[in-house]
XYZ file of C-alpha atoms in Angstrom:
775
model
C 0.000 0.000 0.000
C 1.300 3.428 -0.931
C 2.101 5.719 1.969
C 0.721 9.205 2.074
C 3.520 11.721 1.318
C 4.524 13.921 4.255
C 2.730 17.237 4.413
C 4.563 20.479 3.844
C 4.844 22.839 6.851
C 2.339 25.257 5.283
C -0.265 22.484 5.340
C -0.209 22.705 9.148
C -0.420 26.503 9.211
C -3.321 28.833 9.869
C -5.058 30.331 6.839
C -7.004 33.574 6.837
C -10.367 33.365 5.082
C -12.940 35.874 3.820
C -16.403 34.309 4.277
C -19.555 36.288 3.553
C -20.532 36.748 7.199
C -24.092 37.742 7.999
C -24.738 38.333 4.317
C -28.112 38.189 2.647
C -29.497 38.694 -0.795
C -30.315 42.202 -1.980
C -33.520 43.467 -0.426
C -33.530 40.847 2.368
C -33.652 41.899 5.964
C -30.357 41.361 7.793
C -30.192 39.585 11.091
C -27.934 40.880 13.860
C -27.955 37.703 15.952
C -26.093 35.614 13.360
C -23.524 38.067 12.013
C -20.501 35.736 12.385
C -21.768 33.012 10.076
C -22.953 32.752 6.513
C -26.709 32.815 6.214
C -28.283 29.543 5.112
C -31.816 29.644 3.705
C -34.333 26.970 4.748
C -37.935 26.208 3.964
C -39.737 25.568 7.249
C -42.988 23.626 7.538
C -44.616 23.487 10.972
C -47.312 20.827 11.238
C -49.361 21.675 14.321
C -52.526 19.575 14.364
C -55.526 18.326 12.396
C -59.239 18.096 13.081
C -62.305 16.290 11.781
C -60.302 13.705 9.858
C -62.488 11.030 8.224
C -62.268 7.339 9.161
C -60.559 5.236 6.511
C -59.940 1.815 8.062
C -62.285 -1.169 7.749
C -62.617 -0.930 11.506
C -64.023 2.565 11.130
C -61.070 4.326 12.788
C -58.262 6.691 11.676
C -54.528 6.307 12.446
C -53.268 9.611 10.972
C -49.772 10.907 10.238
C -48.436 13.719 8.034
C -45.896 13.401 5.226
C -44.126 16.537 3.994
C -42.886 16.049 0.436
C -40.519 18.395 -1.428
C -39.089 16.880 -4.595
C -37.202 13.739 -3.602
C -37.213 14.621 0.126
C -39.860 13.243 2.428
C -40.364 13.987 6.107
C -42.858 12.145 8.247
C -44.469 12.705 11.630
C -45.385 9.955 14.032
C -48.835 8.415 13.759
C -51.671 8.332 16.273
C -53.910 5.333 16.635
C -57.667 5.869 16.402
C -57.551 9.639 16.693
C -59.438 12.043 14.434
C -58.041 15.212 16.020
C -54.275 14.534 16.359
C -51.677 17.082 17.450
C -48.036 16.779 16.265
C -46.457 20.238 16.590
C -43.407 19.199 14.551
C -41.175 21.313 12.299
C -39.525 20.214 9.043
C -36.599 22.123 7.495
C -35.438 21.809 3.880
C -32.161 23.411 2.732
C -32.919 25.908 -0.037
C -29.771 25.020 -1.969
C -31.038 21.440 -2.387
C -34.633 22.263 -3.342
C -35.480 20.880 -6.814
C -39.229 21.488 -6.842
C -41.507 24.523 -7.116
C -44.155 23.233 -4.710
C -44.237 21.606 -1.281
C -46.905 19.002 -0.539
C -48.211 18.275 2.951
C -50.111 14.990 2.833
C -52.277 13.496 5.560
C -52.356 9.691 5.472
C -53.927 6.857 7.419
C -51.492 4.209 8.726
C -52.424 0.726 7.553
C -50.751 -2.683 7.652
C -50.854 -3.228 3.888
C -50.938 0.185 2.279
C -51.426 3.600 3.850
C -54.628 5.370 2.771
C -54.551 8.916 1.394
C -56.791 11.324 3.356
C -55.946 14.700 1.832
C -53.243 17.219 1.126
C -52.275 20.894 1.124
C -50.007 22.326 -1.593
C -47.931 25.532 -1.388
C -46.186 27.315 -4.266
C -42.647 28.139 -3.071
C -42.775 31.514 -4.832
C -45.668 32.506 -2.556
C -44.048 31.396 0.714
C -43.370 34.377 3.047
C -39.900 35.135 4.446
C -39.207 35.481 8.107
C -35.988 36.572 9.859
C -35.656 36.965 13.643
C -36.289 39.096 15.620
C -39.612 38.953 13.768
C -42.236 37.084 15.759
C -42.935 33.481 14.724
C -45.380 33.034 11.890
C -48.834 32.167 13.215
C -50.117 28.795 11.919
C -53.431 28.715 10.069
C -56.130 26.143 9.312
C -56.130 24.775 5.752
C -58.881 22.633 4.247
C -57.642 19.349 2.849
C -57.902 18.608 -0.867
C -57.916 15.381 -2.826
C -55.517 14.669 -5.694
C -57.843 16.497 -8.121
C -57.901 19.672 -6.072
C -61.412 19.197 -4.642
C -62.085 19.990 -0.995
C -62.508 16.991 1.306
C -63.372 16.501 4.936
C -60.706 17.492 7.455
C -58.475 20.479 8.191
C -54.776 20.830 8.921
C -53.117 23.629 10.925
C -49.841 24.662 9.256
C -47.245 27.387 9.027
C -44.881 27.552 6.049
C -42.116 30.128 5.707
C -38.603 30.769 4.386
C -36.041 31.477 7.085
C -32.421 31.056 8.119
C -30.546 28.995 10.692
C -31.204 31.845 13.153
C -34.828 30.716 13.386
C -35.963 29.440 16.782
C -37.361 26.325 15.133
C -34.001 25.358 13.597
C -32.446 23.310 16.457
C -35.459 21.008 16.962
C -36.500 20.726 13.323
C -36.305 17.580 11.215
C -33.704 18.310 8.495
C -33.892 17.038 4.955
C -30.185 16.171 4.915
C -30.857 13.710 7.760
C -33.583 11.833 5.962
C -31.539 8.604 6.056
C -31.252 8.673 9.871
C -33.742 6.401 11.667
C -36.092 7.858 14.230
C -34.130 6.640 17.280
C -30.982 8.302 15.934
C -32.482 11.757 15.285
C -31.829 12.940 18.844
C -28.074 12.349 18.429
C -27.731 14.706 15.421
C -29.422 17.836 16.780
C -27.577 20.900 18.060
C -27.723 21.393 21.826
C -26.410 23.625 24.604
C -25.235 21.930 27.812
C -24.369 23.341 31.227
C -21.939 21.549 33.495
C -23.227 20.910 37.012
C -22.238 23.337 39.720
C -19.210 21.795 41.426
C -18.223 22.276 45.081
C -15.249 21.201 47.122
C -16.508 19.331 50.190
C -14.130 19.626 53.164
C -14.534 17.026 55.907
C -12.405 17.838 58.951
C -12.277 14.635 61.018
C -11.392 15.831 64.500
C -11.918 12.949 66.926
C -14.112 10.068 67.989
C -15.447 9.336 71.453
C -16.439 6.220 73.383
C -15.680 3.735 70.646
C -16.835 0.176 71.288
C -14.616 -2.264 69.371
C -15.856 -5.750 68.568
C -12.766 -7.296 70.162
C -12.542 -5.853 73.669
C -9.317 -7.724 74.492
C -7.155 -5.296 72.470
C -6.935 -1.608 71.778
C -8.270 -0.855 68.303
C -6.187 0.489 65.419
C -8.838 2.845 64.083
C -9.208 5.099 61.093
C -12.106 6.934 59.433
C -13.231 6.055 55.903
C -15.342 8.657 54.087
C -17.266 7.875 50.903
C -19.115 10.186 48.534
C -20.359 8.273 45.503
C -17.298 6.524 44.072
C -14.871 8.824 45.940
C -13.174 7.245 48.945
C -10.799 8.941 51.405
C -9.203 7.616 54.596
C -7.493 9.146 57.588
C -4.336 7.651 59.029
C -4.768 4.619 61.276
C -4.164 5.358 64.978
C -2.855 2.599 67.237
C -3.381 4.287 70.581
C -4.265 3.027 74.036
C -7.507 4.937 74.141
C -11.038 4.667 72.857
C -11.118 8.389 72.066
C -8.743 8.742 69.070
C -7.778 12.178 67.742
C -7.031 12.705 64.013
C -7.711 16.351 63.074
C -7.320 15.579 59.357
C -8.954 17.204 56.317
C -10.524 15.003 53.640
C -11.503 16.705 50.363
C -14.197 15.644 47.888
C -15.945 17.042 44.814
C -19.727 17.347 45.020
C -22.100 18.397 42.238
C -25.505 20.034 42.420
C -28.114 18.679 42.615
C -26.636 16.608 45.423
C -27.552 13.008 44.664
C -25.128 11.099 46.903
C -24.880 11.159 50.692
C -21.623 11.412 52.620
C -20.999 8.132 54.447
C -18.404 8.055 57.246
C -17.416 4.877 59.013
C -14.980 4.316 61.844
C -13.138 1.078 61.174
C -10.762 -1.111 63.149
C -7.806 -2.714 61.370
C -7.806 -6.057 63.157
C -5.344 -7.675 60.743
C -3.588 -6.872 57.444
C -6.331 -6.711 54.818
C -9.098 -7.213 57.381
C -11.092 -4.263 58.748
C -14.170 -4.215 60.947
C -16.695 -1.395 61.086
C -17.114 0.054 64.576
C -19.754 2.629 63.638
C -21.169 4.568 60.731
C -22.985 7.848 60.082
C -24.695 9.204 56.947
C -24.879 12.932 56.208
C -27.059 14.568 53.527
C -25.156 17.313 51.683
C -28.287 19.462 51.405
C -27.906 20.303 55.104
C -24.134 20.954 55.050
C -23.213 24.642 55.638
C -21.504 26.601 52.860
C -18.366 28.641 53.512
C -17.268 31.591 51.366
C -13.984 32.428 53.141
C -11.390 30.854 55.436
C -13.201 31.470 58.731
C -13.818 28.333 60.759
C -17.344 27.024 61.041
C -18.815 25.422 64.130
C -17.998 21.742 64.507
C -20.628 19.137 65.342
C -20.888 15.765 67.019
C -22.536 12.980 65.039
C -23.790 9.737 66.547
C -22.290 6.569 65.136
C -24.749 3.818 64.268
C -23.825 0.200 64.799
C -24.873 -2.169 62.033
C -25.312 -5.799 63.060
C -25.841 -8.594 60.509
C -28.591 -11.015 61.576
C -29.586 -13.871 59.254
C -27.958 -12.164 56.305
C -29.852 -8.894 56.877
C -28.225 -5.689 58.049
C -30.016 -4.124 60.989
C -29.302 -0.996 62.964
C -28.457 -1.306 66.637
C -30.170 1.443 68.605
C -28.281 1.250 71.912
C -24.956 2.680 70.831
C -23.237 5.666 72.468
C -20.191 6.213 70.214
C -19.954 9.471 68.313
C -17.595 11.361 66.016
C -16.580 15.028 66.002
C -16.606 16.630 62.540
C -16.387 20.011 60.877
C -17.993 19.740 57.423
C -18.527 22.515 54.888
C -19.000 23.108 51.191
C -16.219 25.408 50.027
C -17.636 28.212 47.880
C -14.438 30.255 47.766
C -12.488 27.819 45.555
C -12.688 27.267 41.831
C -13.173 23.557 41.210
C -10.632 22.652 38.541
C -12.144 20.246 36.037
C -9.785 21.012 33.151
C -6.047 21.415 32.713
C -4.797 24.580 34.393
C -2.954 25.508 31.182
C -6.204 25.611 29.184
C -8.668 26.868 31.810
C -11.809 28.480 30.435
C -13.228 29.540 33.791
C -11.527 30.753 36.961
C -14.493 31.928 39.025
C -15.207 30.613 42.540
C -18.130 28.262 43.056
C -20.221 30.691 45.127
C -22.037 33.162 42.889
C -21.875 36.064 45.442
C -18.085 36.060 44.962
C -18.269 36.476 41.175
C -16.953 39.676 39.694
C -18.882 41.387 36.873
C -18.254 40.158 33.348
C -15.824 42.140 31.207
C -17.103 41.235 27.760
C -18.662 38.804 25.339
C -17.107 35.981 23.316
C -18.867 35.179 20.054
C -17.953 32.098 18.063
C -19.174 31.268 14.589
C -18.623 27.650 13.561
C -18.753 27.902 9.780
C -17.550 24.936 7.757
C -14.932 22.217 7.478
C -12.919 21.257 4.423
C -11.025 18.178 3.384
C -12.189 15.890 6.167
C -10.909 12.342 5.881
C -13.305 9.368 5.821
C -13.709 8.167 9.404
C -15.735 4.993 8.822
C -17.004 2.739 6.064
C -20.654 2.501 5.074
C -21.975 0.476 2.132
C -18.433 -0.121 0.918
C -17.361 3.541 0.823
C -15.777 5.968 3.244
C -18.009 8.462 5.008
C -17.917 11.073 7.765
C -20.798 12.423 9.867
C -19.161 15.429 11.505
C -20.251 17.693 14.342
C -18.476 20.273 16.503
C -18.316 20.743 20.262
C -17.190 24.029 21.833
C -16.456 24.522 25.518
C -15.977 27.739 27.452
C -16.727 28.106 31.145
C -19.718 26.087 32.299
C -21.368 26.189 28.863
C -20.824 23.480 26.278
C -22.349 23.677 22.808
C -22.804 20.986 20.207
C -23.644 21.682 16.577
C -25.930 19.498 14.529
C -24.400 16.535 12.725
C -23.960 16.932 8.965
C -24.605 13.518 7.429
C -22.151 11.966 4.957
C -20.111 15.037 4.013
C -16.377 15.759 3.868
C -17.160 19.516 3.588
C -19.888 20.042 6.196
C -21.480 23.463 6.620
C -22.751 24.211 10.109
C -22.934 28.038 10.197
C -23.982 28.108 13.834
C -23.152 30.933 16.216
C -22.817 30.862 19.994
C -22.133 33.430 22.710
C -20.457 33.315 26.128
C -19.945 35.870 28.882
C -16.265 36.496 29.638
C -15.062 37.078 33.192
C -11.318 36.830 32.596
C -9.368 37.402 29.355
C -6.639 34.900 30.311
C -8.862 31.947 29.447
C -9.124 29.501 26.560
C -12.037 28.406 24.379
C -11.750 24.861 23.002
C -13.411 23.641 19.804
C -13.389 19.954 18.870
C -14.588 18.197 15.714
C -15.915 14.635 15.985
C -17.442 11.900 13.845
C -20.880 10.760 15.008
C -21.024 6.973 15.361
C -24.478 6.826 16.995
C -26.811 7.513 14.077
C -28.345 4.052 14.441
C -29.840 3.174 17.794
C -28.399 -0.353 17.737
C -24.812 0.890 17.749
C -25.227 2.371 21.205
C -25.512 -1.042 22.779
C -22.413 -2.223 20.949
C -20.236 0.368 22.693
C -19.607 2.589 19.655
C -17.461 5.624 20.384
C -17.498 8.930 18.562
C -14.147 9.425 16.817
C -12.056 12.535 17.357
C -11.157 14.456 14.202
C -9.229 17.332 15.736
C -9.194 20.150 18.254
C -8.545 23.913 18.284
C -7.699 26.116 21.266
C -7.938 29.915 21.198
C -6.684 32.036 24.107
C -8.798 35.152 24.483
C -5.915 37.324 25.687
C -4.240 36.904 22.279
C -7.245 38.459 20.490
C -7.731 42.138 19.779
C -11.059 43.409 21.054
C -13.944 44.062 18.628
C -12.076 42.441 15.735
C -13.565 39.524 13.812
C -11.013 36.747 13.223
C -11.895 34.468 10.330
C -9.402 31.666 9.851
C -9.246 28.088 8.716
C -7.616 26.000 11.457
C -5.838 22.726 10.672
C -7.298 19.724 12.483
C -4.249 17.793 13.634
C -4.247 14.594 15.645
C -1.419 12.415 16.849
C -1.846 8.722 16.087
C 0.409 5.724 16.826
C 1.529 6.053 13.209
C 2.532 9.710 13.549
C 1.014 13.150 13.136
C -1.953 13.347 10.788
C -3.952 16.220 9.338
C -7.642 15.312 9.357
C -8.883 18.423 7.549
C -9.580 22.058 8.364
C -12.324 23.841 10.290
C -13.305 27.420 9.535
C -14.165 29.626 12.501
C -15.136 33.250 13.093
C -14.257 34.657 16.526
C -14.954 38.026 18.104
C -14.094 39.165 21.624
C -16.035 42.272 22.613
C -14.886 44.139 25.719
C -17.495 46.049 27.719
C -14.984 47.893 29.901
C -11.336 48.248 28.928
C -10.484 49.643 32.363
C -11.926 46.621 34.174
C -10.083 44.257 31.852
C -6.767 46.045 32.428
C -7.397 45.935 36.180
C -7.786 42.148 36.002
C -4.130 41.809 34.967
C -3.157 42.954 38.474
C -5.482 40.463 40.204
C -4.708 36.866 41.248
C -5.545 34.305 38.605
C -7.438 32.025 41.007
C -9.894 32.968 43.799
C -8.570 34.131 47.152
C -9.023 30.800 48.951
C -6.452 29.117 46.694
C -3.790 31.359 48.269
C -5.110 31.830 51.819
C -5.816 28.126 52.370
C -4.023 26.385 49.481
C -4.517 22.779 48.462
C -1.540 20.510 47.862
C -0.520 19.530 44.350
C -1.587 15.919 44.982
C -4.980 17.080 46.280
C -5.561 19.301 43.239
C -4.642 16.452 40.886
C -6.940 13.931 42.619
C -9.815 16.406 42.868
C -9.472 17.317 39.211
C -9.824 13.659 38.226
C -12.952 13.374 40.361
C -14.410 16.587 38.908
C -13.775 15.395 35.352
C -15.471 12.084 36.120
C -18.537 13.858 37.537
C -18.797 16.237 34.570
C -18.493 13.427 32.006
C -21.106 11.346 33.871
C -23.621 14.184 34.125
C -23.203 15.326 30.507
C -23.444 11.705 29.385
C -26.930 11.549 30.913
C -28.225 14.467 28.817
C -30.254 13.973 25.630
C -28.527 13.792 23.264
C -25.650 12.714 25.495
C -22.272 14.394 25.366
C -20.340 11.183 25.659
C -17.445 10.392 27.944
C -14.827 10.207 25.176
C -15.862 13.682 23.965
C -15.705 15.284 27.424
C -12.359 13.685 28.275
C -10.813 14.785 24.964
C -12.053 18.365 25.416
C -10.816 18.495 29.031
C -7.397 16.935 28.242
C -7.823 14.232 30.851
C -4.672 12.341 29.803
C -2.415 15.421 29.643
C -0.522 14.295 32.782
C 0.544 10.947 31.311
C 4.203 10.293 30.540
C 5.366 10.987 27.001
C 8.929 11.055 25.734
C 7.770 13.347 22.918
C 6.302 15.886 25.347
C 9.405 15.703 27.511
C 11.599 16.552 24.526
C 9.237 19.334 23.485
C 9.292 20.858 26.987
C 13.086 20.616 27.120
C 13.417 22.521 23.861
C 10.823 25.031 25.091
C 13.073 25.744 28.071
C 16.031 25.988 25.728
C 14.093 28.492 23.622
C 13.279 30.581 26.673
C 16.918 30.604 27.861
C 18.436 31.156 24.409
C 18.273 35.012 24.691
C 20.249 34.784 27.942
C 22.820 32.575 26.235
C 22.966 35.055 23.359
C 23.581 37.930 25.808
C 26.312 35.875 27.534
C 28.032 35.194 24.199
C 27.782 38.863 23.241
C 29.273 39.928 26.592
C 32.078 37.381 26.167
C 32.889 38.938 22.778
C 32.916 42.362 24.446
C 35.307 41.124 27.128
C 37.603 39.588 24.488
C 37.573 42.733 22.351
C 36.248 40.994 19.238
C 34.900 44.380 18.105
C 37.116 47.082 19.674
C 34.708 49.941 18.856
C 31.797 48.229 20.583
C 33.969 47.387 23.591
C 35.101 51.030 23.902
C 31.470 52.196 23.786
C 30.575 49.711 26.490
C 33.452 51.084 28.604
C 32.090 54.601 28.166
C 28.552 53.498 29.074
C 29.880 51.615 32.094
C 31.769 54.676 33.384
C 28.665 56.874 32.941
C 26.548 54.438 34.953
C 29.214 54.221 37.675
C 29.375 58.024 37.960
C 25.580 58.392 37.795
C 24.108 55.202 39.314
C 20.659 56.791 39.444
C 20.516 56.280 35.648
C 20.789 52.459 35.844
C 17.107 51.580 36.371
C 15.751 54.289 34.011
C 18.172 53.036 31.337
C 17.004 49.434 31.734
C 13.300 50.307 31.566
C 13.809 52.714 28.674
C 15.610 49.959 26.790
C 12.729 47.530 27.422
C 10.251 50.192 26.318
C 12.099 50.752 23.040
C 12.281 46.996 22.395
C 8.524 46.662 22.963
C 7.724 49.579 20.646
C 10.069 48.187 17.986
C 8.499 44.728 18.113
C 4.989 46.202 17.781
C 5.493 46.324 14.027
C 5.826 42.523 13.951
C 3.091 41.696 16.470
C 1.123 38.502 15.715
C -1.918 39.206 13.564
C -3.355 35.708 13.878
C -4.462 33.696 16.905
C -2.185 30.803 17.918
C -2.903 27.273 16.696
C -1.588 23.740 17.131
C 2.125 23.718 16.239
C 3.495 20.350 15.136
C 7.111 21.529 15.304
C 6.771 22.903 18.832
C 5.106 19.636 19.871
C 7.842 17.529 18.199
C 5.031 15.551 16.605
C 6.675 15.254 13.194
C 10.023 13.991 14.491
C 8.729 11.574 17.132
C 10.063 8.019 16.866
C 7.407 5.307 16.262
C 8.391 3.535 19.483
C 7.923 6.786 21.442
C 4.451 7.209 19.957
C 3.576 3.608 20.739
C 4.644 4.204 24.332
C 2.591 7.425 24.488
C -0.568 5.626 23.331
C -0.041 2.680 25.658
C -2.666 2.101 28.323
C -2.081 2.549 32.061
C -1.158 0.038 33.362
C 0.679 -1.126 30.274
C -0.727 -3.703 27.868
C 2.482 -4.232 25.877
C 4.576 -7.469 25.833
C 7.080 -7.930 28.705
C 10.143 -7.733 26.424
C 9.043 -4.372 25.036
C 8.276 -3.054 28.519
C 11.709 -4.221 29.725
C 13.417 -2.417 26.828
C 11.528 0.807 27.586
C 12.296 0.465 31.269
C 16.007 0.136 30.536
C 15.854 3.202 28.298
C 14.069 5.132 31.010
C 16.727 4.039 33.507
C 19.405 5.379 31.161
C 17.696 8.758 30.864
C 17.016 8.859 34.596
C 20.690 8.080 35.240
C 21.742 11.186 33.335
C 19.212 13.295 35.201
C 20.464 11.790 38.451
C 24.009 12.850 37.586
C 22.936 16.429 36.822
C 20.939 16.666 40.059
C 23.923 15.299 41.973
C 26.233 17.925 40.438
C 23.814 20.690 41.439
C 23.700 19.331 44.978
C 27.513 19.218 45.052
C 27.793 22.900 44.146
C 25.278 23.831 46.830
C 27.104 21.818 49.481
C 30.384 23.508 48.521
C 28.730 26.863 49.224
C 27.607 25.576 52.618
C 31.099 24.303 53.417
C 32.588 27.798 53.127
C 31.594 28.466 56.738
C 31.030 24.959 58.099
C 34.734 24.260 58.941
C 34.411 20.903 57.162
C 37.755 21.879 55.589
C 39.357 23.985 58.366
C 42.058 25.473 56.122
C 39.628 26.521 53.402
C 37.190 28.035 55.928
C 40.064 29.848 57.677
C 41.210 31.356 54.350
C 37.635 32.429 53.524
C 37.053 33.965 56.982
C 40.305 35.961 56.773
C 39.398 37.072 53.235
C 35.966 38.243 54.422
C 37.546 40.247 57.272
C 40.038 41.961 54.945
C 37.346 42.593 52.334
C 35.095 44.200 54.963
C 37.874 46.649 55.967
C 38.817 47.473 52.349
C 35.206 47.979 51.230
C 34.563 50.157 54.294
C 37.404 52.592 53.548
C 37.034 52.489 49.758
C 34.116 54.312 48.061
C 31.655 51.902 46.516
C 31.878 53.575 43.093
C 35.616 52.974 43.022
C 35.109 49.286 43.836
C 32.519 48.859 41.075
C 34.686 50.809 38.623
C 37.777 48.684 39.283
C 35.734 45.430 39.167
C 34.222 46.454 35.814
C 37.626 47.299 34.334
C 38.912 43.927 35.493
C 36.039 42.064 33.842
C 36.405 44.064 30.584
C 40.204 43.872 30.505
C 42.020 43.292 27.219
C 42.815 39.684 26.140
C 46.497 40.523 26.507
C 45.934 40.551 30.290
C 43.904 37.321 30.321
C 45.040 33.756 30.929
C 43.508 30.467 29.792
C 43.930 28.979 33.252
C 40.952 29.092 35.694
C 40.764 32.041 38.067
C 41.817 31.885 41.722
C 38.220 32.073 43.152
C 37.126 29.248 40.833
C 40.106 27.102 41.842
C 39.335 27.737 45.511
C 35.618 26.861 45.066
C 36.336 23.605 43.229
C 38.581 22.427 46.072
C 35.853 22.808 48.688
C 34.465 19.524 50.111
C 30.966 18.207 49.439
C 28.965 15.345 50.957
C 29.586 13.065 47.988
C 32.234 11.299 50.107
C 29.456 10.118 52.436
C 27.270 8.685 49.662
C 26.992 4.903 49.415
């Protein structure tokens, strides 16, 4: 099989586009709500209800349904059994660009086992259909008398509304679309556009203080007790105390993530570790989160005593023992002052605290137009040919949006626009493109997963306010076979700022809410809580209709971003190198100055140095003026495009196949033992080099400590005497003279330099370190 040739770098680059945003034909009314997308014209047919329908069956009943026919496209409502006055209230939408007929027929039929009976119809000439564009009010439906095939009036009436509109119409999201005619009824819900809201997340802090009057099952020994707390599938434990008392004291904080509405109860049990791997429950208490107090700051809340209930198993049934005096002392609260992190901190889209009273006013509006995609690759095979059923998901803050699915198209056109309130400019909006694998209801049971096509991130702080950015973003994914371009998605983005002063003020404020700094969580706690928050969000969104499935949520939230990857490690190393390269360049330039590579430049530096020594008050103004001039100079070359996925920065193009295979391995590994052993040996080799570097850094630090530790008495004596002499000399010598002489020494001519190391460096290298004591 022929391999696909490698793509040129420009294939991975961002391309500016010029779509006809918000445009309409001459004489049409413009809409202001959809000004970041291209207008798409649709014929809408709303079938409301019917009345006085005649009976057609042999049984003398009527099982009516409505069929909307436009050329080769047919849409059909559900049918009612034995009902002469049915009500459907269903909307059908036909794309104008695909209309190949001059009339639309609305037929009322009677459902039958052999052949459906024709009851009547209503015909509309498309040239006579009115146009409607929001914010116009919806078109009022009217009663129409049914006609037979010869145009004669028959018994029965149908309430309809027919109009030409755009995708800005309120009926658009719930309408049956002609391009989805091949989708069965149980798959229609999975192709519609929807807006989702993530549940409100809280940190639940359980401060386990102490227990009192515990009654262990085995009274011949002192119990080794600990407290186990469970909230749903989250489990936390305190340390086990082996004390000679029945009133153990822990005073430990256990942290959980809870989501509104609170569905799970907090269950705390005091358990006795009677043997390794064997624990017995001493007592248990259940707390409903609806009654837990909410804290907005770091002030302590009142603690409470809770009675522990003893559960005894009798004949296989668990019964509660009433006579039980043990209790536990707790301080429980829902933390409203934290922001619950459910996404990677590098790509956060929301930084507000949980409690709404602590929110600051919004600073602007983010508008996103999801236009089209081009060049999508076939994601699955249907009827012997490749096909793609693409939809987009965008996430910013607590609001997720999902576009409708465009059936069987490699160039889908969505042209849907969404809006978010912005509370902080240093946030990121994420847009993902996916292939819908749930068009048929039977596939759901088989565990089908929607396939990722690509993802785009846009940081709002990199956008100019009130400017519309229209670009085509490459959809790039990393596969075990290497980096792959899956197509391009065209977006229109606008960030509108309501108050420039408030936005500028935000740059002086902490990134996270106050509680993250006053009462910070540990790195391990944040990591564990983030995993729990992601699990809750994916579970809740997966229960919506249509569901936003787990694989979609995890891909958008970068759940696996913390996993080990040799490719990412290399990329981060070269990122550090890129950051430090200007410092290395300055060091090389200064070395050339000191070695008089360019005598004129060195003389000018001498003159500048003497001016700064004579007028030290000019040092800081000179530095800041220099930075100001650099910033003004670079303004001419400021980025005019938002950032996008960079394959070179990510080292995706140069990654070795074995490194990619390791990156896509499961955790724990599912690879053969020989391959795992080889990778382990390679990791040991890399870790050995890192170990050597860390050891060298520790050696230099210990040599600094040994200057005054008298580990080497002669070296410390020399240093102490030097410090005493230096103190006297620096006291009697003006500081400017000292700086002037030191500068002349550093900038001395190569004729006065030697290739041998300097005396201070020789002295430092001879100092002892603790490497002699290492095994």
